[in-house]
Short mmCIF file of C-alpha atoms and ligand atoms in Angstrom, two decimals:
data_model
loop_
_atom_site.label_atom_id
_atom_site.label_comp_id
_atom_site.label_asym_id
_atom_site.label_seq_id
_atom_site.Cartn_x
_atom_site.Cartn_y
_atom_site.Cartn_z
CA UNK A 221 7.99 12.08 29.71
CA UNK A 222 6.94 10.83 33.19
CA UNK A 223 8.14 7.82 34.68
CA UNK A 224 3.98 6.64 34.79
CA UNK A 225 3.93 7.48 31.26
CA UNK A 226 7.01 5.05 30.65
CA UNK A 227 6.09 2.49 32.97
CA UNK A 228 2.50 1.93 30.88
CA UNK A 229 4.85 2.23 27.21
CA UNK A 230 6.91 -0.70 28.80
CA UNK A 231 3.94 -2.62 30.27
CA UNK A 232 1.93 -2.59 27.16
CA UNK A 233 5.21 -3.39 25.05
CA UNK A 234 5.34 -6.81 27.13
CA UNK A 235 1.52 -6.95 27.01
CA UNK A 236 1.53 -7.05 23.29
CA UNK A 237 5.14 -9.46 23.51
CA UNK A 238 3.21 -12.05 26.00
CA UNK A 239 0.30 -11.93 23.08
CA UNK A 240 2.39 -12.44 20.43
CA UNK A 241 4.08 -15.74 22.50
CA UNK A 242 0.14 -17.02 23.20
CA UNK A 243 -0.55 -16.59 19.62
CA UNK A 244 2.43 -18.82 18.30
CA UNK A 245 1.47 -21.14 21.37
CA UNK A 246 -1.77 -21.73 19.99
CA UNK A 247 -0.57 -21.72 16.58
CA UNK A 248 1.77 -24.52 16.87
CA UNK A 249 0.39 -27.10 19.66
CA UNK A 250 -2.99 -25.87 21.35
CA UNK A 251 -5.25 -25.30 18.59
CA UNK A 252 -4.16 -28.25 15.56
CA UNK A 253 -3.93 -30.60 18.95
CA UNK A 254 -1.06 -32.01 17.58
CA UNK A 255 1.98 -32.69 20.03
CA UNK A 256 4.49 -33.39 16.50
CA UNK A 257 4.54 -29.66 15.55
CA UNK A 258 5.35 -28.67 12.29
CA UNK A 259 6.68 -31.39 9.87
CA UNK A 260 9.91 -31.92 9.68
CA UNK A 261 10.83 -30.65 13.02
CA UNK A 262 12.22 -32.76 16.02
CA UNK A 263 10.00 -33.87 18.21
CA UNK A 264 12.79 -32.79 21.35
CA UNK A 265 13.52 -29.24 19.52
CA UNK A 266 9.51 -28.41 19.97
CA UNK A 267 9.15 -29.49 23.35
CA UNK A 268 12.21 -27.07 24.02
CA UNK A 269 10.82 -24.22 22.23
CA UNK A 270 7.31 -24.75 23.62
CA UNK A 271 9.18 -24.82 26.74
CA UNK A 272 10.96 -21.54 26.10
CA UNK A 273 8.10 -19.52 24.94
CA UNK A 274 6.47 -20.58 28.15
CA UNK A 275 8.92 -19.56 30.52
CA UNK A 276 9.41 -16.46 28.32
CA UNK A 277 5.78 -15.82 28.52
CA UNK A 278 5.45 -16.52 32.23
CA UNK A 279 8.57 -14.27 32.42
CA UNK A 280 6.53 -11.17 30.82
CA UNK A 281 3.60 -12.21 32.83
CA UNK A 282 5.70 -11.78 35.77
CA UNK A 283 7.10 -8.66 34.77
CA UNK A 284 4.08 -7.07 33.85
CA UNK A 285 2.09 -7.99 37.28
CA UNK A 286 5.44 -6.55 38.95
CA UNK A 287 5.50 -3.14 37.25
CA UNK A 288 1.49 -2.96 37.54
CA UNK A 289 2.23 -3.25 41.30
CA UNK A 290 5.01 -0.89 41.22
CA UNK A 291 3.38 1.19 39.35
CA UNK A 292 0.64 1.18 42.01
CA UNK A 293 2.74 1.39 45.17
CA UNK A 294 5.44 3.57 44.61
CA UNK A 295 4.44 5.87 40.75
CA UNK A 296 1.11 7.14 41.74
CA UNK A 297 2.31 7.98 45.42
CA UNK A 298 5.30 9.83 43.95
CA UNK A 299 3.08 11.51 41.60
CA UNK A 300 0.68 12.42 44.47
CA UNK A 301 3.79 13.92 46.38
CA UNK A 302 5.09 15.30 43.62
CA UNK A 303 1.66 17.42 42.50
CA UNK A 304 1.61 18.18 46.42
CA UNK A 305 4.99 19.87 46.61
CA UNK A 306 4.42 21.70 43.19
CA UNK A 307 1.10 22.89 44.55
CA UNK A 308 2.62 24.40 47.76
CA UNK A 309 5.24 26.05 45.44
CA UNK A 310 3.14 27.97 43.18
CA UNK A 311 0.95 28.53 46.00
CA UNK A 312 3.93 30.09 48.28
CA UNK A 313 1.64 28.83 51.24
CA UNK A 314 4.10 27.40 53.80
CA UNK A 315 1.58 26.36 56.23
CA UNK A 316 -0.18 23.88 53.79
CA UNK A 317 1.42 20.10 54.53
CA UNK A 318 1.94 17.37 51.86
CA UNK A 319 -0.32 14.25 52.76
CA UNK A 320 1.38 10.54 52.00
CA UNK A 321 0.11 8.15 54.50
CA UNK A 322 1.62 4.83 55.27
CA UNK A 323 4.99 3.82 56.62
CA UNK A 324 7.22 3.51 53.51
CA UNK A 325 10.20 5.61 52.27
CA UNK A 326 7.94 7.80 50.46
CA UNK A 327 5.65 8.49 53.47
CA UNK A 328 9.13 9.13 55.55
CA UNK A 329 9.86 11.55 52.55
CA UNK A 330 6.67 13.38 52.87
CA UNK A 331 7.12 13.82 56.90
CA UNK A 332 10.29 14.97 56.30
CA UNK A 333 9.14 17.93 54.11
CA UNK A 334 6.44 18.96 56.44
CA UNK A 335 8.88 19.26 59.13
CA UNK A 336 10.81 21.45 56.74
CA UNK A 337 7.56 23.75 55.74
CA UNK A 338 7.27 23.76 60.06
CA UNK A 339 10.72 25.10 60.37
CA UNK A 340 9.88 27.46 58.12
CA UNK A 341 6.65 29.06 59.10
CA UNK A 342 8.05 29.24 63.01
CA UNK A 343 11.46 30.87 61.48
CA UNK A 344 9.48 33.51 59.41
CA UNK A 345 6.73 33.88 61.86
CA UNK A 346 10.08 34.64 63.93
CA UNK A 347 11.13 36.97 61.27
CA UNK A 348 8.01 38.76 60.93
CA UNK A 349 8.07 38.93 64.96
CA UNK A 350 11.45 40.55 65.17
CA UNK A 351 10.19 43.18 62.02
CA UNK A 352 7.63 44.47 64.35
CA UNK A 353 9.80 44.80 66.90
CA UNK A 354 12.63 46.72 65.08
CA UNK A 355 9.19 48.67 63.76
CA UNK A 356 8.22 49.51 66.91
CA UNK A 357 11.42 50.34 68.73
CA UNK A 358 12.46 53.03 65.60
CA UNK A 359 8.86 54.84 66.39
CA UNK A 360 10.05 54.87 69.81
CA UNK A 361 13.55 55.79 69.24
CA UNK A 362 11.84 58.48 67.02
CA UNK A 363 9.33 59.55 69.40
CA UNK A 364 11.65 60.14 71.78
CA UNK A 365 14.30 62.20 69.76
CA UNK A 366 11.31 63.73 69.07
CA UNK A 367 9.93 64.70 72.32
CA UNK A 368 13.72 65.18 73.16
CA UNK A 369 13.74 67.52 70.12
CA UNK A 370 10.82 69.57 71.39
CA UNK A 371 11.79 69.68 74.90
CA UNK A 372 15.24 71.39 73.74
CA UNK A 373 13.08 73.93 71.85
CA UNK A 374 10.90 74.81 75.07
CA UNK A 375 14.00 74.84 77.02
CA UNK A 376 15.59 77.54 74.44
CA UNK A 377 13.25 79.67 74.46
CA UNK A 378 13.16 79.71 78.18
CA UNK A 379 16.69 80.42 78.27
CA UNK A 380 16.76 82.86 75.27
CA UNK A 381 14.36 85.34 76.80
CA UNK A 382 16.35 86.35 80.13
CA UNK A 383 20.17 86.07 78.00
CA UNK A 384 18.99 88.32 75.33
CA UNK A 385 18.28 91.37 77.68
CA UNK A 386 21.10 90.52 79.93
CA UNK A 387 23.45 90.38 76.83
CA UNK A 388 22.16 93.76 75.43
CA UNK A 389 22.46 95.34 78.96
CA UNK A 390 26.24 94.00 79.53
CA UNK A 391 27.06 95.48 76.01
CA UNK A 392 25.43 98.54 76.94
CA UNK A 393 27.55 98.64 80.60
CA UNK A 394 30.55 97.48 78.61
CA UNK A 395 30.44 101.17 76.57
CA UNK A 396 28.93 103.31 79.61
CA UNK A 397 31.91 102.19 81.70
CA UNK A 398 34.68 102.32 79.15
CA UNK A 399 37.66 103.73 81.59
CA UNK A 400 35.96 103.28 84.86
CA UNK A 401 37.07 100.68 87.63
CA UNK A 402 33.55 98.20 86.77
CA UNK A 403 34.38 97.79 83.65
CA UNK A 404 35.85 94.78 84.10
CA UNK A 405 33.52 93.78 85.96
CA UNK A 406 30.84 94.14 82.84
CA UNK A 407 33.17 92.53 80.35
CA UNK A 408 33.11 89.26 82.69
CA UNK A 409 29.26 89.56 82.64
CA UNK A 410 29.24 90.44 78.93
CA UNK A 411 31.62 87.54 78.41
CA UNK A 412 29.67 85.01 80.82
CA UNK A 413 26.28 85.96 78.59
CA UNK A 414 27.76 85.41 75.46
CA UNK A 415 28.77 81.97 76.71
CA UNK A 416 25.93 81.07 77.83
CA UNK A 417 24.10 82.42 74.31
CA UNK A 418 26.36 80.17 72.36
CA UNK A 419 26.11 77.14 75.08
CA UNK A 420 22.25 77.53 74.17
CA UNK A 421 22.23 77.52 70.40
CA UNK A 422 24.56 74.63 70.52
CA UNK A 423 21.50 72.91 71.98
CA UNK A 424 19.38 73.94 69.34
CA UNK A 425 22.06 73.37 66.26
CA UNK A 426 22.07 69.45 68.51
CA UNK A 427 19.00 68.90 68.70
CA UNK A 428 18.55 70.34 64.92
CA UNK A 429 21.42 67.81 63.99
CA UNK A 430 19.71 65.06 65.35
CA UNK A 431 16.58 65.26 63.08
CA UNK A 432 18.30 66.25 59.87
CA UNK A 433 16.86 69.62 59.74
CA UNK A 434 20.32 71.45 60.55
CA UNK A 435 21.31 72.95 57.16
CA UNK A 436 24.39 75.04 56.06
CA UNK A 437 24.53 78.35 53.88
CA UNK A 438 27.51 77.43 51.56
CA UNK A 439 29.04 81.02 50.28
CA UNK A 440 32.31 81.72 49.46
CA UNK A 441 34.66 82.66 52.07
CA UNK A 442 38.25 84.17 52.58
CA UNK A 443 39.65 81.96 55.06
CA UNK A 444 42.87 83.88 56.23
CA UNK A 445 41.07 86.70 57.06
CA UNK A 446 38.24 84.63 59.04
CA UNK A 447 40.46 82.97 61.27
CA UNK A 448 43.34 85.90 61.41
CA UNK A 449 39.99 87.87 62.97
CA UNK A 450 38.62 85.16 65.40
CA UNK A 451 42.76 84.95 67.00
CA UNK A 452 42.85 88.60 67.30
CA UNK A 453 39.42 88.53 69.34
CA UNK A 454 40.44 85.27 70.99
CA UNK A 455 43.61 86.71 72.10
CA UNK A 456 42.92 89.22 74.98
CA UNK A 457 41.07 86.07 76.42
CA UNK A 458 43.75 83.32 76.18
CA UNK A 459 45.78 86.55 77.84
CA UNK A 460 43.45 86.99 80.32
CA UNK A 461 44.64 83.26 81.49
CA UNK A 462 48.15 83.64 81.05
CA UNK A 463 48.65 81.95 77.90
CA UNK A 464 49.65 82.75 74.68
CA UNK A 465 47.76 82.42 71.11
CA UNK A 466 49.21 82.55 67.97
CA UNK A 467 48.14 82.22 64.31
CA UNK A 468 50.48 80.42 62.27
CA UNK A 469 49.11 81.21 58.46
CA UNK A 470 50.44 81.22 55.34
CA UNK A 471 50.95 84.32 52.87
CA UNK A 472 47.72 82.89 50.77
CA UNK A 473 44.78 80.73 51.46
CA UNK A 474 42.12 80.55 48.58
CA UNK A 475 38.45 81.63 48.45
CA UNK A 476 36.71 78.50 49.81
CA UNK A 477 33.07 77.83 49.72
CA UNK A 478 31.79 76.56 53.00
CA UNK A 479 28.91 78.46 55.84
CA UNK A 480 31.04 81.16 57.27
CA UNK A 481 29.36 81.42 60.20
CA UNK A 482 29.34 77.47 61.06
CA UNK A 483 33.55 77.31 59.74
CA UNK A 484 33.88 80.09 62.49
CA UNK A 485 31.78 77.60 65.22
CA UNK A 486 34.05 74.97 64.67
CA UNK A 487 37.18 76.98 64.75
CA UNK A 488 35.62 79.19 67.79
CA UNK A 489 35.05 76.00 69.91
CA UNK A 490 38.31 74.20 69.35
CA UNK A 491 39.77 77.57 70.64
CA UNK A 492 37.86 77.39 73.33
CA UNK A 493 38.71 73.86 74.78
CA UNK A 494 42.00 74.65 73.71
CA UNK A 495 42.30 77.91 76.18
CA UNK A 496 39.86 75.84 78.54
CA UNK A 497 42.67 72.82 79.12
CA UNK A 498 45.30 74.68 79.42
CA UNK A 499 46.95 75.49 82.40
CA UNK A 500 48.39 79.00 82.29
CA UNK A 501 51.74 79.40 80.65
CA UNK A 502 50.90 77.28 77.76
CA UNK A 503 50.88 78.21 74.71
CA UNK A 504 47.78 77.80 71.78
CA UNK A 505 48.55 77.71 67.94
CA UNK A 506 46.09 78.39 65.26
CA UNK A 507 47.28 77.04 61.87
CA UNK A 508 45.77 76.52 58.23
CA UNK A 509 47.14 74.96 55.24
CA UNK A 510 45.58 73.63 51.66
CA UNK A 511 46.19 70.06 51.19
CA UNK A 512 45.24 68.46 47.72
CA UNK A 513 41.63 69.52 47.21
CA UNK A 514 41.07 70.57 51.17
CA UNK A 515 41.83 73.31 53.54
CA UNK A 516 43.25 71.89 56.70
CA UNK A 517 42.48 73.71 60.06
CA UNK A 518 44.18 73.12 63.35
CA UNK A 519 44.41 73.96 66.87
CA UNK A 520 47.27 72.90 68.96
CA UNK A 521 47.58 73.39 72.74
CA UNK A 522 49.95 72.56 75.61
CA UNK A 523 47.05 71.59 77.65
CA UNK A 524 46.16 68.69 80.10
CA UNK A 525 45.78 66.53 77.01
CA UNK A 526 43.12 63.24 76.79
CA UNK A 527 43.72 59.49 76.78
CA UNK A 528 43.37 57.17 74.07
CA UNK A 529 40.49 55.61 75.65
CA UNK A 530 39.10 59.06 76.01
CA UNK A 531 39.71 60.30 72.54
CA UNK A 532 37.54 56.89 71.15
CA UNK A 533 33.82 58.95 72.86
CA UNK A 534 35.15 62.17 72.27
CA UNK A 535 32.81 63.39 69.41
CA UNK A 536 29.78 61.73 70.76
CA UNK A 537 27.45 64.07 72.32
CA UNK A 538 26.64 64.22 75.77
CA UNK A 539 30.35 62.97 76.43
CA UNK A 540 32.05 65.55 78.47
CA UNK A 541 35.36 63.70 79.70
CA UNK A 542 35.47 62.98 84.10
CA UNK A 543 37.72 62.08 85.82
CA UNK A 544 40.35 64.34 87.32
CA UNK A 545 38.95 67.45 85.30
CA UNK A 546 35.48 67.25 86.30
CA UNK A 547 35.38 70.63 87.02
CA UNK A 548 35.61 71.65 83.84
CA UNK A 549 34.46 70.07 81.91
CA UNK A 550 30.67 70.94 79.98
CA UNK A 551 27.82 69.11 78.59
CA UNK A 552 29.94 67.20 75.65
CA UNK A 553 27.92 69.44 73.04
CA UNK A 554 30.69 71.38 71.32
CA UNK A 555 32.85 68.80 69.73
CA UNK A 556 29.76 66.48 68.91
CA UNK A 557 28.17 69.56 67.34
CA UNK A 558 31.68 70.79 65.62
CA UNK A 559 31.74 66.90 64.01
CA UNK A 560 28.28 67.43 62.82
CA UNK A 561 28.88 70.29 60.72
CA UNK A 562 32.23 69.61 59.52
CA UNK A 563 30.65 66.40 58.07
CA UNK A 564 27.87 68.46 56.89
CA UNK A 565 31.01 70.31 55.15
CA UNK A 566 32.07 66.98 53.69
CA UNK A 567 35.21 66.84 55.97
CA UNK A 568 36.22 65.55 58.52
CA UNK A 569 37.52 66.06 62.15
CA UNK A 570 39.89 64.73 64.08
CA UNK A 571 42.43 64.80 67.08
CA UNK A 572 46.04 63.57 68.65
CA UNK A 573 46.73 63.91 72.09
CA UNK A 574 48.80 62.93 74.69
CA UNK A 575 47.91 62.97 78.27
CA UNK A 576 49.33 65.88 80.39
CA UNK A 577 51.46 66.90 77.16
CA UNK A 578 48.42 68.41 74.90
CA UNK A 579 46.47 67.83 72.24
CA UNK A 580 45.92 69.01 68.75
CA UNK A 581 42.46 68.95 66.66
CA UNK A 582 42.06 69.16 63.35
CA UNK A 583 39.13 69.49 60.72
CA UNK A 584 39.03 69.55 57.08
CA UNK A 585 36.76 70.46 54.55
CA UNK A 586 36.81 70.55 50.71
CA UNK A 587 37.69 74.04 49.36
CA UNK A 588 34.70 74.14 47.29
CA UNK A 589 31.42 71.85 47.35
CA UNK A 590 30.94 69.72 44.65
CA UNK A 591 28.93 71.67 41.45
CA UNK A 592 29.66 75.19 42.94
CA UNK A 593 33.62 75.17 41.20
CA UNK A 594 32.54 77.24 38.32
CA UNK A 595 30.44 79.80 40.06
CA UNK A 596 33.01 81.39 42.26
CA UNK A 597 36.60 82.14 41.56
CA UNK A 598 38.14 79.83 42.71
CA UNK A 599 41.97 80.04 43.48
CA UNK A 600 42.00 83.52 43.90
CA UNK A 601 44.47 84.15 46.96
CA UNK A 602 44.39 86.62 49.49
P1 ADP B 80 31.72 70.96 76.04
O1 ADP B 80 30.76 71.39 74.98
O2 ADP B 80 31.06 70.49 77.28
O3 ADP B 80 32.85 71.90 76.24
P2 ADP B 80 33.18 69.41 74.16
O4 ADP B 80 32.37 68.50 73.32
O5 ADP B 80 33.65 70.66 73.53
O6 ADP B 80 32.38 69.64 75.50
O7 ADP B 80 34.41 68.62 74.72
C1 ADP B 80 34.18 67.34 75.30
C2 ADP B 80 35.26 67.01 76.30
O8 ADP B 80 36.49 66.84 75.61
C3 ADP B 80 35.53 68.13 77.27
O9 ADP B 80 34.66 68.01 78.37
C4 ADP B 80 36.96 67.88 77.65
O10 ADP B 80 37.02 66.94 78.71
C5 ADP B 80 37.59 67.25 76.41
N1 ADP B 80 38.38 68.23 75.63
C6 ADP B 80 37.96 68.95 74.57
N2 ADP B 80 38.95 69.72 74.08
C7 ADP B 80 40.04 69.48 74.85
C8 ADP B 80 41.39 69.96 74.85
N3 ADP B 80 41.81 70.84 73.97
N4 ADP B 80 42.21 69.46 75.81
C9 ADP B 80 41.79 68.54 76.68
N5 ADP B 80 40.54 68.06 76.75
C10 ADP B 80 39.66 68.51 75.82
#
């Protein structure tokens, strides 16, 4: 019930009281004229109850006069402020304002909620403000991966057409001058090709990375012998720079199911650094291992080793490390790139190093992909 509903119950209550009090008034001394009252009762005790009755009866009139006021002043604004506030809220309209004039508490009350319904049209016209923004600055963050994207792709295929011939040539000197004085000569051109070749793709495989649209070709795989065959070709080149490589392996590694050809980019470019940052005389070491439901791959070198400030940027691309080993040091593609498809693996990668004592990287993957356990054996060692 509302309190103007109860306020006219209570009025007409001492409406019909203050009628009832006129009635016996008129009853017992206006109407028979006689000041005695009834017979038999004290002339004193009726002046005190007429007396009564009329202060009891001014008392309601009173009352009723008040609460008729009250009613008018304070009810019927509240009610006003009340419907305003409701209609706003159905409404949802924030920049509607609830209208009380006058100076009173209620009035205050009403100002007070317009300045809250201000506050909040300039905090979500802020809110709608910054949404455009962050709109507009992820189309330009897009537009420019993608023009960054396409620019990559022009500048590999630029770069593809003279390294494909020069590669074929080189392989073709490489066998012509098997045995003869040059052909060392061709294997550092053949060598210096297929760097480039791979430096190139990496680009792509970036850039593909960067939109989402670099996939992997999950098959399974015999591990040992991948990474047995990538020391034995890496060797004659950590030779070449006086250090040693070694494959530390154990007598079984299981079938895993992971992109072959993206396991053996990872494995090729931690080799890589590793023979890279090493000063000759050190020594490399290639080792695997199965660890609960992974395969654990590592490369360990004696090299120049990186800082712990420097190991924080490492995997971010476009971070090749300064400093003291500017020289050489590369575009910061490789490790960014490894990270990206080891992840794309479901592993992860990793590193601890020490400055001028070495590092040691490490990835690891899952041995199988989720849903593909019961379509390839499995466990089966080799
Ligand atoms: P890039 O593709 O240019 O070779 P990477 O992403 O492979 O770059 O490596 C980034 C940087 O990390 C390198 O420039 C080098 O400074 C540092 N780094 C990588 N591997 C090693 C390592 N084994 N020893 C010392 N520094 C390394």
């Amino acid at each position: 019930m509302t309190l103007r509903r109860k306020t006219r119950i209570i009025v007409g209550t001492m409406f019909l009281g203050l009628i009832v009090i006129l009635y016996f008034l008129s009853e017992y001394f206006l109407i028979d004229g006689s000041s005695a009252g009834p017979a038999g009762v004290d002339r004193q005790d009726v002046a005190i109850a007429y007396l009564m009755l009329m202060i009891v009866g001014a008392g309601l009139l009173f009352g009723i006069v008040t609460i008729l006021l009250l009613e008018k002043q304070v009810l019927s604004r509240l009610t006003r402020l009340s419907n305003s506030i409701r209609g706003i809220g159905t409404s949802g309209d924030i920049t509607a304002r609830v209208s009380l004039p006058g100076a009173d508490e209620l009035s205050v009350l009403a100002g007070t909620i317009n300045g809250l319904l201000a506050a909040m049209e300039q905090s979500e016209g802020e809110m709608r403000e910054l949404y455009n923004e962050e709109r507009t600055l992820r189309q330009t963050l897009e537009d420019e991966i993608n023009k960054r994207v396409e620019f990559t792709r022009a500048l590999v295929h630029e770069l593809k057409t003279p390294v494909t011939p020069i590669m074929a040539s080189s392989e073709l000197l490489l066998q012509k001058l098997e045995n003869e004085p040059l052909h060392g000569l061709a294997q550092n051109i053949n060598q210096g090709a297929n760097n480039l070749n791979r430096r190139i793709d990496e680009l792509l495989d970036l850039a593909r990375g960067e939109i989402g649209t670099l996939r992997l070709n999950p098959e399974p795989m015999n591990p040992k012998q991948l990474l047995q065959r990538i020391v034995d070709e890496e060797k004659p080149v950590a030779m070449r720079n006086g250090q040693t490589l070694d494959a530390e392996l154990p007598d079984s590694l299981p079938v895993i199911v992971a992109d072959e050809e993206r396991f053996q980019q990872v494995v090729l470019n931690l080799l890589n650094n590793a023979v890279k940052f090493t000063p000759p005389g050190g020594k490399i070491t290639l080792r695997a291992r199965v660890e609960g439901d992974n395969l654990t791959v590592e490369v360990q070198d004696t090299g120049i080793g990186i800082s712990q400030s420097e190991q924080k940027v490492l995997f971010e691309p476009y971070r090749s490390l300064k400093s003291d080993r500017e020289r050489l040091s590369g575009l910061g593609l490789g490790l960014s790139l490894s990270k990206k498809l080891v992840e794309l693996h479901r592993g992860r990668i990793w590193v601890k190093s020490k400055k001028d004592k070495g590092s040691t990287f490490s990835f690891s993957i899952p041995l199988v992909a989720d849903g593909q356990k019961a379509k390839v054996g499995v466990g089966h060692k080799s």
